[in-house]
Tab-separated table of C-alpha atoms in Angstrom:
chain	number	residue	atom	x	y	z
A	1	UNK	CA	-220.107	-176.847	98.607
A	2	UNK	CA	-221.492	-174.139	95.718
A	3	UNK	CA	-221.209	-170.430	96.813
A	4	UNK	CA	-221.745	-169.380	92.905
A	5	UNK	CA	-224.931	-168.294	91.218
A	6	UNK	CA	-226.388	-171.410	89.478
A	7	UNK	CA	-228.980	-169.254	87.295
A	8	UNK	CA	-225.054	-167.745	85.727
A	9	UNK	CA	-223.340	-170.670	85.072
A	10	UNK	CA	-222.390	-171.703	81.800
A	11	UNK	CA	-224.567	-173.910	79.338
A	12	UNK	CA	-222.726	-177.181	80.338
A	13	UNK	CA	-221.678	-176.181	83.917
A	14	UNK	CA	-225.644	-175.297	84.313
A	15	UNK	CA	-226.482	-178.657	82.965
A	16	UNK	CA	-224.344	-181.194	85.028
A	17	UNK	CA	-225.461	-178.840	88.195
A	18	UNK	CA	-228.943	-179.753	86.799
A	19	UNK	CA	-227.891	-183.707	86.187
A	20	UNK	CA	-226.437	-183.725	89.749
A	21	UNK	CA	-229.646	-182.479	91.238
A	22	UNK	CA	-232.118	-185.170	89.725
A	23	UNK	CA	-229.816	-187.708	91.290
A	24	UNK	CA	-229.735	-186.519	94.625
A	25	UNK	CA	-227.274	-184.148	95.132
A	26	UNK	CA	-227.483	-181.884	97.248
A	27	UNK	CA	-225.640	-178.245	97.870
A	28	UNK	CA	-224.314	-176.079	100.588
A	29	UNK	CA	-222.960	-172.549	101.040
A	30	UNK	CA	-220.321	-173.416	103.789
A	31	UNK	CA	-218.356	-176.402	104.521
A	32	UNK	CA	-219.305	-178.890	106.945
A	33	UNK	CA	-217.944	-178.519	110.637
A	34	UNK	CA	-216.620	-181.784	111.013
A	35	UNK	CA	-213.590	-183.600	109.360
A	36	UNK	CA	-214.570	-184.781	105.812
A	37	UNK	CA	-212.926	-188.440	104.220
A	38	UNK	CA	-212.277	-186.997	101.044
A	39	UNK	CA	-212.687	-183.577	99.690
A	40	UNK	CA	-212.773	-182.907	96.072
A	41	UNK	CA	-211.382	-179.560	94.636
A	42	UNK	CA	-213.472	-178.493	91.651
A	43	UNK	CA	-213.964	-174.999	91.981
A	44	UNK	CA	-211.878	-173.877	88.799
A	45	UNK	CA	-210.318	-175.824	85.567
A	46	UNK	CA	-207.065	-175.090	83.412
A	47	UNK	CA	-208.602	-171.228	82.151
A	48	UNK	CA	-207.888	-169.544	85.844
A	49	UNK	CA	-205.606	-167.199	85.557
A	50	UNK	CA	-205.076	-164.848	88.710
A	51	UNK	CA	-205.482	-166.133	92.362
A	52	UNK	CA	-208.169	-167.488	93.644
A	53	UNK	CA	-210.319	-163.870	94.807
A	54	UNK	CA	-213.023	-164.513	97.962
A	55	UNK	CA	-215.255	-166.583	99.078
A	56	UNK	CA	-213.006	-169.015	96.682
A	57	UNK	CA	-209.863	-168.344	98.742
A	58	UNK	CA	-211.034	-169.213	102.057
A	59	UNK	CA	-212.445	-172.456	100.417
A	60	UNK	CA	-209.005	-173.483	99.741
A	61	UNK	CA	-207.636	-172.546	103.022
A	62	UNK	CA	-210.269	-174.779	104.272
A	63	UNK	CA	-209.353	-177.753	102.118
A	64	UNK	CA	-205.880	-177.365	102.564
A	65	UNK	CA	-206.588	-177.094	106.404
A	66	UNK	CA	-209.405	-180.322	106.778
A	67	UNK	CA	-206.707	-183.204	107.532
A	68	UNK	CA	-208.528	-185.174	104.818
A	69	UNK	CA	-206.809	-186.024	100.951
A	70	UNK	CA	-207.618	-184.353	98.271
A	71	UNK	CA	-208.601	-184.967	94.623
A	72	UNK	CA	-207.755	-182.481	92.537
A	73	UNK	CA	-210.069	-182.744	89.211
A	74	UNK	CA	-207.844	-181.504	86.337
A	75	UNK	CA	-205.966	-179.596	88.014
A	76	UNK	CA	-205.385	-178.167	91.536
A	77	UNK	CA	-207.085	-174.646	92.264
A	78	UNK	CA	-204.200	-172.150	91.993
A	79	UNK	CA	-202.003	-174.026	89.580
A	80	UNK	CA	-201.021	-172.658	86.176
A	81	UNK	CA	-201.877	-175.585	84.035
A	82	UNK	CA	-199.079	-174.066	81.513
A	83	UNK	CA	-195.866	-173.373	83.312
A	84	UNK	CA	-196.800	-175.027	86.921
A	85	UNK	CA	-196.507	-171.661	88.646
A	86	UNK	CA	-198.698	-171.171	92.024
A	87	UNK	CA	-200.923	-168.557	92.541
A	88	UNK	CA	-201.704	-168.520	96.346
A	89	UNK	CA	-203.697	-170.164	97.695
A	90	UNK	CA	-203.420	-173.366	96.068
A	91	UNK	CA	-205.076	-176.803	96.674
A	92	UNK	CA	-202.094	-178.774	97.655
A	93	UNK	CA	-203.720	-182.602	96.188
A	94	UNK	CA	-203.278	-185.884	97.240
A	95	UNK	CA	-203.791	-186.807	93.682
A	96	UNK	CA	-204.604	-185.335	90.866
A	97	UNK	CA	-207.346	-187.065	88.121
A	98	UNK	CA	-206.445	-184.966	85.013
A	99	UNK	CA	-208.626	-185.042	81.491
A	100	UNK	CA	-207.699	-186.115	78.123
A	101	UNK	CA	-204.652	-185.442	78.010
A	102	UNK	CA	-201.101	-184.294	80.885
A	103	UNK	CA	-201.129	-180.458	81.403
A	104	UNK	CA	-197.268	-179.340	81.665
A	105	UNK	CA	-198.222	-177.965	84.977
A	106	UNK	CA	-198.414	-181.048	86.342
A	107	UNK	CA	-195.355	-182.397	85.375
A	108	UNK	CA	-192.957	-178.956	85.756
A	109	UNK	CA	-192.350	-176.234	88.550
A	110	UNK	CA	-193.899	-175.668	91.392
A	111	UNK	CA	-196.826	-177.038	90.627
A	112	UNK	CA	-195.710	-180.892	91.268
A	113	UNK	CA	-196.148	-180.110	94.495
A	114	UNK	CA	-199.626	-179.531	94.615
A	115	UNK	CA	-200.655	-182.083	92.109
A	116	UNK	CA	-199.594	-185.237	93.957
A	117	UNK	CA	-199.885	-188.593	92.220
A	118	UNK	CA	-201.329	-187.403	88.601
A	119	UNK	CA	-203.252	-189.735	86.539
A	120	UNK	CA	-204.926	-188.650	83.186
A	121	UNK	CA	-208.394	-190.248	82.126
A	122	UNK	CA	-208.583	-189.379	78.501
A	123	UNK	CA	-212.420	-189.366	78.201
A	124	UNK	CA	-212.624	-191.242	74.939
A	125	UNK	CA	-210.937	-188.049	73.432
A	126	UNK	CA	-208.565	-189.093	71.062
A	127	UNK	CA	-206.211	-186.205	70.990
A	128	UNK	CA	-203.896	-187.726	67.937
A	129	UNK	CA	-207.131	-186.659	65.915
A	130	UNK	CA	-205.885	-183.502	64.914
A	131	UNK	CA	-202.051	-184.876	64.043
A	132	UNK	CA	-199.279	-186.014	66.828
A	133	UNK	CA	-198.497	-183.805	70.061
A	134	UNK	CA	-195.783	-181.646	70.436
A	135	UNK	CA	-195.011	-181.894	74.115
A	136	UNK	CA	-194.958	-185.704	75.759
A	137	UNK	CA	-194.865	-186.865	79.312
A	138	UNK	CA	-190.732	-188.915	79.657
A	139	UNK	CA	-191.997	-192.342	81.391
A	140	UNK	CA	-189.244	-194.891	82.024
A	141	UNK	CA	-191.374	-197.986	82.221
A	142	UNK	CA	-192.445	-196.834	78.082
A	143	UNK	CA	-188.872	-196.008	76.756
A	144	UNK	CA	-187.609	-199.039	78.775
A	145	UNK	CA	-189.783	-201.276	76.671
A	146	UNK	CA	-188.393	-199.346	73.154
A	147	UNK	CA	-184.724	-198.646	74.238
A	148	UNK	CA	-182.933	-197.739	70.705
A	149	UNK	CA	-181.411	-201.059	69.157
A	150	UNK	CA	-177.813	-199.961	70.259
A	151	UNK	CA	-178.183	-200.424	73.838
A	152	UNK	CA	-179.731	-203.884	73.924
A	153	UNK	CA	-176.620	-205.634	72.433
A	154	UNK	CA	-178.083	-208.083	70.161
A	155	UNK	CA	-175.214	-208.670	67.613
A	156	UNK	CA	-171.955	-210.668	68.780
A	157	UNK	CA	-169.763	-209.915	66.119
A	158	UNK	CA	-168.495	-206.298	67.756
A	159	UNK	CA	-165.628	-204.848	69.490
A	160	UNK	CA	-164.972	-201.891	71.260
A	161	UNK	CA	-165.014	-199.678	68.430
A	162	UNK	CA	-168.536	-200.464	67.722
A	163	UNK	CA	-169.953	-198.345	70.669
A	164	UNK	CA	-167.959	-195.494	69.804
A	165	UNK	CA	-165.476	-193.226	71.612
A	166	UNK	CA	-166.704	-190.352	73.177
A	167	UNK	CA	-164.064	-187.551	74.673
A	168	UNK	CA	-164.796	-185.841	77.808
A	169	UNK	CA	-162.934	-182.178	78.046
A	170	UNK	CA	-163.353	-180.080	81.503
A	171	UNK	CA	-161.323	-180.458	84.612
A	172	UNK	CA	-159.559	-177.373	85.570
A	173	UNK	CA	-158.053	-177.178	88.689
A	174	UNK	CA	-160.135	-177.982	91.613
A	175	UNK	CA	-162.577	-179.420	89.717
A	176	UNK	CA	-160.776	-182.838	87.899
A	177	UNK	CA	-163.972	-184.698	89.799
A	178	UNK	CA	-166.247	-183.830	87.237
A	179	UNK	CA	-165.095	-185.167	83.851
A	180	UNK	CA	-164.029	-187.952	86.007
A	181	UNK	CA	-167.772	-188.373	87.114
A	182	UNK	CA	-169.238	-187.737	83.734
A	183	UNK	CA	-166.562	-190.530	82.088
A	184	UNK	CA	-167.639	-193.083	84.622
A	185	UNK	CA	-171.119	-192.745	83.903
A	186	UNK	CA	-170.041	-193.205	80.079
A	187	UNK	CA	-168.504	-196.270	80.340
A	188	UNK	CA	-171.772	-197.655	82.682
A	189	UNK	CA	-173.849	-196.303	79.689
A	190	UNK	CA	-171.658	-198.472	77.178
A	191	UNK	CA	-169.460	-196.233	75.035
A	192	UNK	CA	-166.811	-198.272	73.711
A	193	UNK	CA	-163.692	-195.727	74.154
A	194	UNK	CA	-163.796	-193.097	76.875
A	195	UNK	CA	-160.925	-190.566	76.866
A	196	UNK	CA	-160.887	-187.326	79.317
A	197	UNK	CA	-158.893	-184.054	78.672
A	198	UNK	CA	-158.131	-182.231	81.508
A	199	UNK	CA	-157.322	-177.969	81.342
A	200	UNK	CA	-155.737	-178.552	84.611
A	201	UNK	CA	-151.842	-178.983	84.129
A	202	UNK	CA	-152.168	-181.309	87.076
A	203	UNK	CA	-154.658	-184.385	87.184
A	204	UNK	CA	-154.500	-187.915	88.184
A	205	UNK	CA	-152.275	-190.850	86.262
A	206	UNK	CA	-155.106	-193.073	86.460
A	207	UNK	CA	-158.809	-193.165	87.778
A	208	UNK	CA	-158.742	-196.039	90.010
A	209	UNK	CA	-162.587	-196.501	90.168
A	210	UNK	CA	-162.628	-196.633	86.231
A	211	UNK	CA	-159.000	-197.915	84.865
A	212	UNK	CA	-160.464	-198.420	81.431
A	213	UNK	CA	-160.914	-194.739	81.060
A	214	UNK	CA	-157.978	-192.813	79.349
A	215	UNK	CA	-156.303	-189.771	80.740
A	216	UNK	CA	-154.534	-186.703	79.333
A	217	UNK	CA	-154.376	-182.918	78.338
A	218	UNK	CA	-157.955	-181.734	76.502
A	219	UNK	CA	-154.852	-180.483	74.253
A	220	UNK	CA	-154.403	-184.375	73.082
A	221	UNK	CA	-157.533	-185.158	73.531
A	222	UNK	CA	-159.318	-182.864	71.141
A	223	UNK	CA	-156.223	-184.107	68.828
A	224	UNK	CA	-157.481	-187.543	68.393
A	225	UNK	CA	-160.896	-188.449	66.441
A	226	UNK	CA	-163.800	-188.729	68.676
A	227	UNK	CA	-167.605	-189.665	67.922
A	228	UNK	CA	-168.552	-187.623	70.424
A	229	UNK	CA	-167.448	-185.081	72.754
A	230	UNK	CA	-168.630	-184.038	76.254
A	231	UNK	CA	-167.494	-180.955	77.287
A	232	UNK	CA	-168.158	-178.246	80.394
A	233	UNK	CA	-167.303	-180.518	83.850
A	234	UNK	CA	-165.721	-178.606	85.706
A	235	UNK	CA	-164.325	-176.687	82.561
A	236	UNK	CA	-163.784	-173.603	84.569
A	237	UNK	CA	-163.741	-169.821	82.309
A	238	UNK	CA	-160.223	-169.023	81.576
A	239	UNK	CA	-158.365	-168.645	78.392
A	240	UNK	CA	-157.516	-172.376	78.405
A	241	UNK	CA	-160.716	-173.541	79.099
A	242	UNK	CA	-162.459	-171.101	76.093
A	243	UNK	CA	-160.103	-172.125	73.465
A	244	UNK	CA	-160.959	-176.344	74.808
A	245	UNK	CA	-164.681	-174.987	74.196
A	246	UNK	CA	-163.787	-173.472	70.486
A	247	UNK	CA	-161.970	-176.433	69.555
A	248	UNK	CA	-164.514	-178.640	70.552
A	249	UNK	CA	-167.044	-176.936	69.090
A	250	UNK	CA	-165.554	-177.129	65.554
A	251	UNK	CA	-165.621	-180.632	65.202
A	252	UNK	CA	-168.549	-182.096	63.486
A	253	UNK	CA	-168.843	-184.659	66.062
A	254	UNK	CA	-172.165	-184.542	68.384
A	255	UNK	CA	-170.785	-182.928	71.378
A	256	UNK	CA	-172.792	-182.623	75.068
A	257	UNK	CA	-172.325	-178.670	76.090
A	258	UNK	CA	-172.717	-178.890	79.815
A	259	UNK	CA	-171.696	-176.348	83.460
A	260	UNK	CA	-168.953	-174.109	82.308
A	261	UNK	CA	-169.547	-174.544	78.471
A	262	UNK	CA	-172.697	-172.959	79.080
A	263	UNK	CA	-171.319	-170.447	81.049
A	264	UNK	CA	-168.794	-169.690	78.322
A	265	UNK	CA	-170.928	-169.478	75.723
A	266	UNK	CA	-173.320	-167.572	77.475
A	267	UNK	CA	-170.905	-164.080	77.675
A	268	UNK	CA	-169.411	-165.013	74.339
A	269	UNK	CA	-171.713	-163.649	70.693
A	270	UNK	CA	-169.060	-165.709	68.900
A	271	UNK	CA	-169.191	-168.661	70.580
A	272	UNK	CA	-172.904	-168.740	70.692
A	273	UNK	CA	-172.542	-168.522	66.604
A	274	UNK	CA	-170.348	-171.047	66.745
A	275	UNK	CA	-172.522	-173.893	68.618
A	276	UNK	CA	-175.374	-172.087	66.494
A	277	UNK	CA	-173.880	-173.054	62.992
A	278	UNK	CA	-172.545	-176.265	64.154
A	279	UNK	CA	-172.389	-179.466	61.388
A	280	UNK	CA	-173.190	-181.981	64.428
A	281	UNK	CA	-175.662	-182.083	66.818
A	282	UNK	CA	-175.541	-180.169	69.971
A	283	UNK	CA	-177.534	-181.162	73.493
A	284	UNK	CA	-177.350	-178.619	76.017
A	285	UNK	CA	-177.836	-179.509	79.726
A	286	UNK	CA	-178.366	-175.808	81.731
A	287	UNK	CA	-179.418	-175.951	85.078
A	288	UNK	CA	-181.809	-172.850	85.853
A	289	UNK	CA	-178.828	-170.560	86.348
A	290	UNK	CA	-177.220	-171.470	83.340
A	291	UNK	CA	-180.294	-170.784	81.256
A	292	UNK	CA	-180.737	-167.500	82.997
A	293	UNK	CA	-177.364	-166.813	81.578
A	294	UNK	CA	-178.043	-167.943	78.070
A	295	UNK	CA	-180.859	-166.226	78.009
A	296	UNK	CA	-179.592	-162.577	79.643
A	297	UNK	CA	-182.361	-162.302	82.681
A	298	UNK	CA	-183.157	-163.633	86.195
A	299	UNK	CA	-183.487	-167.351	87.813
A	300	UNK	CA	-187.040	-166.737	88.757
A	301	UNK	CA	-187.825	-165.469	84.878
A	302	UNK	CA	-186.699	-168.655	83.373
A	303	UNK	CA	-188.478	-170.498	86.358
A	304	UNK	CA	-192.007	-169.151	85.742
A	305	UNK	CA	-192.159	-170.272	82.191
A	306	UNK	CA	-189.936	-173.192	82.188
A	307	UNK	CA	-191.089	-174.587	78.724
A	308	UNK	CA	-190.716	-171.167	77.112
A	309	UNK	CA	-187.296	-170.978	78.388
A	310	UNK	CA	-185.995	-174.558	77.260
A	311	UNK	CA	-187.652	-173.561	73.749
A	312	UNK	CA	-186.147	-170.231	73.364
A	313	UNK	CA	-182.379	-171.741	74.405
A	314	UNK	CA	-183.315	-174.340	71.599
A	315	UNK	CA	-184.233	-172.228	68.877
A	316	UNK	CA	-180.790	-170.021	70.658
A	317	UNK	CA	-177.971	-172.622	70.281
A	318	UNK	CA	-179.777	-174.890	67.277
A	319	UNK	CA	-179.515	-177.641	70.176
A	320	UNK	CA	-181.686	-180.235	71.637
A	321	UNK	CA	-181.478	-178.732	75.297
A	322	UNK	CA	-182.825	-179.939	78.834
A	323	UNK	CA	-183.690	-177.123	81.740
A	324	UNK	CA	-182.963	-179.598	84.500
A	325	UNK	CA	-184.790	-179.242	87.725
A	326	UNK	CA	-188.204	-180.506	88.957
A	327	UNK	CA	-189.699	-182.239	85.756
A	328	UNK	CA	-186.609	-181.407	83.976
A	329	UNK	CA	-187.702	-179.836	80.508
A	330	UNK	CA	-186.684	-181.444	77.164
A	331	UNK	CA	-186.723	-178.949	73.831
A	332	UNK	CA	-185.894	-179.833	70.429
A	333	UNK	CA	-185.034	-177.346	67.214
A	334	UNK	CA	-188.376	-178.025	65.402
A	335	UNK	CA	-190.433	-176.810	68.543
A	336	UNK	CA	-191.497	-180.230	69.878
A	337	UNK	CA	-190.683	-180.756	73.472
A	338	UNK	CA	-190.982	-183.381	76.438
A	339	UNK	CA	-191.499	-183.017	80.394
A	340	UNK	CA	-189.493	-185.994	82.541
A	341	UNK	CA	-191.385	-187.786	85.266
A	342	UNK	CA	-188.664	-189.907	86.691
A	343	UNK	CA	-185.955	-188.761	89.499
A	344	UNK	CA	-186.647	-187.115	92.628
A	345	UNK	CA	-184.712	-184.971	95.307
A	346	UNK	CA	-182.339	-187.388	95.318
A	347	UNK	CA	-180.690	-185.460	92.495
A	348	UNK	CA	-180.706	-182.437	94.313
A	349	UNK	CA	-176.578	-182.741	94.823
A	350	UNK	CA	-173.480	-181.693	93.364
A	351	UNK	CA	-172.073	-184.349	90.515
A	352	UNK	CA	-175.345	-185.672	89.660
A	353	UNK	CA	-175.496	-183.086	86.331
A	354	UNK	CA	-171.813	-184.377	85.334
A	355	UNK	CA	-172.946	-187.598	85.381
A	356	UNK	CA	-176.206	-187.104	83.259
A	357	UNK	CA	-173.489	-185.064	80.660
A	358	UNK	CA	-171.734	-188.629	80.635
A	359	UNK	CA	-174.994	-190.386	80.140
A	360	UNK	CA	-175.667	-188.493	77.392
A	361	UNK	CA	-172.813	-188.501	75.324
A	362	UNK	CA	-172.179	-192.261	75.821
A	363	UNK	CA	-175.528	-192.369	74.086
A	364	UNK	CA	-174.815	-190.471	70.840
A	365	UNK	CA	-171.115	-191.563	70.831
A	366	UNK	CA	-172.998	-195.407	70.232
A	367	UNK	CA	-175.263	-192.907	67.037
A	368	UNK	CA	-178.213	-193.183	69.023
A	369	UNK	CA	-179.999	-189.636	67.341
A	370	UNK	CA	-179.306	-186.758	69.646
A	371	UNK	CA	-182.909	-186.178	70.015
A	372	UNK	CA	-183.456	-189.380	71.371
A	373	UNK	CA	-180.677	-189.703	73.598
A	374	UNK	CA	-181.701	-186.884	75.222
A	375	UNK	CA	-185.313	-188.309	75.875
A	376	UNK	CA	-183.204	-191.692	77.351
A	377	UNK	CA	-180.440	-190.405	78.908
A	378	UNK	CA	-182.801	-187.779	80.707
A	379	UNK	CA	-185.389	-190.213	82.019
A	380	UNK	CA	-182.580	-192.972	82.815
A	381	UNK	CA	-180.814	-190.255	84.484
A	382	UNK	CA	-184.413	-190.001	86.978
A	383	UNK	CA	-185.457	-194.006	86.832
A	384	UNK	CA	-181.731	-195.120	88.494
A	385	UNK	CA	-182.382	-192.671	91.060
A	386	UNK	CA	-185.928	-193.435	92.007
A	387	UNK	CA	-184.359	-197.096	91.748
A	388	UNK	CA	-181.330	-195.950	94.486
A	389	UNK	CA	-183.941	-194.510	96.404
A	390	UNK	CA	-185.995	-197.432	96.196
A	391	UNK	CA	-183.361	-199.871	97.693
A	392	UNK	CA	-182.041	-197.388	100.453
């Protein structure tokens, strides 16, 4: 189906029209009336930038209407191919066959939902040509194969102390669960030493489910040396909890800023400065309403430019952040960033970001570089999902 002018199309647009003709091919002005097999969307490439005007629109109505899959070439009319937003109407694929390299609008946003299963076919384009890519697609079956050295326990002559000890400060009342879920996942993810500091004045003796983990105040907690320090589950915003967050924040430790550390810092200019000039790394987990809060402005501003809001909380906090949500964004201090194709809506629930916090900081309290862990802990985070899911 062509409903352009072919005597206006551009040099190579005119000349695979003209290839396509001298093999056969054949075009027409209307779709066909009965059901097609397979229809192919290729009616615009990564430049469109507004919605698809007429006779383009009703095309896509059509498609999206036929009962037949669809291949999306590139990407799927009505997808930006930069942040994922959807400009109505939109192709809604069965797959998507991308070229030469992942667009982040693929991976991010709304637009995941229109690409279906995404492949990329790189065309013989080498695009390392022109030096190495700042933005990467997360893969678990690739960093499974190159897990950092820590994690695959090859030496025997350790003890506990090897793997670190990693303090986890949050718990006010109503909320112990969540340092309680974040220091489980630690111990899963093999830090040697897991101690949790509760603001509440009450809390339990003893986490059955996880004996090995130590309990206390965050008052004795932050008093004893840590490698690294989770802190924001279920932190609450009081006085106690803010002076937890400053104390924590002035150790030189790597610490994992997640839920109501965000929050704090986020109506604080001096504890912003503080987790700016940090000595140790930072990671930042915000969910989209924490970044809106970081970043003064709406949910649905920080949605429809999801990279530029991870990057801008980056270059913010000095921290290596992830904007969780669908193809959770990864953004580092020196610009580079990563989109994460494991998990599904089976994360969609409440405890699930406490326990990525613990995943996190088990992983730099064993040294593993912050900017690593994240890129692990983030796409192990999705793959034992999607491996949940699997089994269910």
């Amino acid at each position: 189906v062509f409903v352009g002018d072919a005597g206006r199309l551009p040099a190579d647009a005119a000349a695979a029209y003209r290839e396509f003709a001298a093999a056969g091919g054949t075009t027409v002005a209307a779709p066909p009336s009965r059901r097609p097999a397979l229809v192919i969307d290729g009616l615009f490439g990564i430049g469109l930038a507004r919605p698809a005007a007429p006779p383009y629109a009703a095309l896509v109505n059509w498609a999206n209407g036929a009962r037949a899959p669809i291949l999306a070439l590139d990407i799927p009319t009505g997808v930006d191919a930069d942040t994922g937003q959807v400009r109505e109407p939109a192709i809604r694929a069965s797959a998507t066959a991308t070229f030469i390299a992942h667009k982040p609008g693929l991976l991010t946003g709304p637009g995941i939902d229109h690409a279906g299963v995404v492949t990329v076919h790189t065309l013989d384009v080498d695009v390392e040509t022109d030096g190495p890519a700042e933005g990467h697609a997360l893969a678990w079956a690739l960093l499974a194969a190159r897990l950092p050295d820590v994690l695959l326990r090859r030496g025997r002559d350790v003890h506990k102390g090897t793997f670190g000890t990693l303090a986890v400060i949050g718990g006010d009342s109503g909320l112990v669960g969540a340092p309680l879920l974040a220091s489980r996942a630690a111990v899963k993810c093999g830090a040697g030493k897991v101690r949790v500091g509760f603001v509440a004045d009450a809390f339990p003796p003893v986490d059955l489910a996880c004996p090995e983990t130590m309990l206390a105040t965050a008052g004795i907690v932050l008093s004893r040396e840590a490698d690294a320090l989770v802190v924001g589950c279920g932190l609450g915003t009081g006085e106690h909890a803010k002076a937890a967050l400053q104390q924590a924040l002035a150790s030189p430790s790597p610490i994992v800023v997640d839920a109501d550390g965000l929050n704090l810092i986020a109506s604080d200019r001096a504890l912003q400065e503080a987790a700016r000039q940090r000595e140790g790394a930072t990671l930042a987990t915000p969910h989209p309403a924490e970044a809106a809060r970081l970043l003064a402005t709406g949910i649905a501003r920080v949605q429809q430019d999801r990279l530029a809001a991870a990057g801008a909380i980056a270059r913010m906090l000095n921290a290596h952040v992830v904007l969780k949500g669908a193809g959770s964004v990864l953004a580092h201090p020196d610009g580079t960033f990563a989109i994460n194709t494991s998990g599904s809506a089976a994360l969609a629930t409440g405890g699930t970001g406490d326990v990525l916090a613990g995943v996190l900081g088990a992983l730099v309290a064993q040294r593993v570089p912050a900017n690593e862990a994240l890129r692990v802990g983030v796409c192990l985070h999705g793959a034992a999902a999607d491996e949940l899911v699997g089994r269910g």
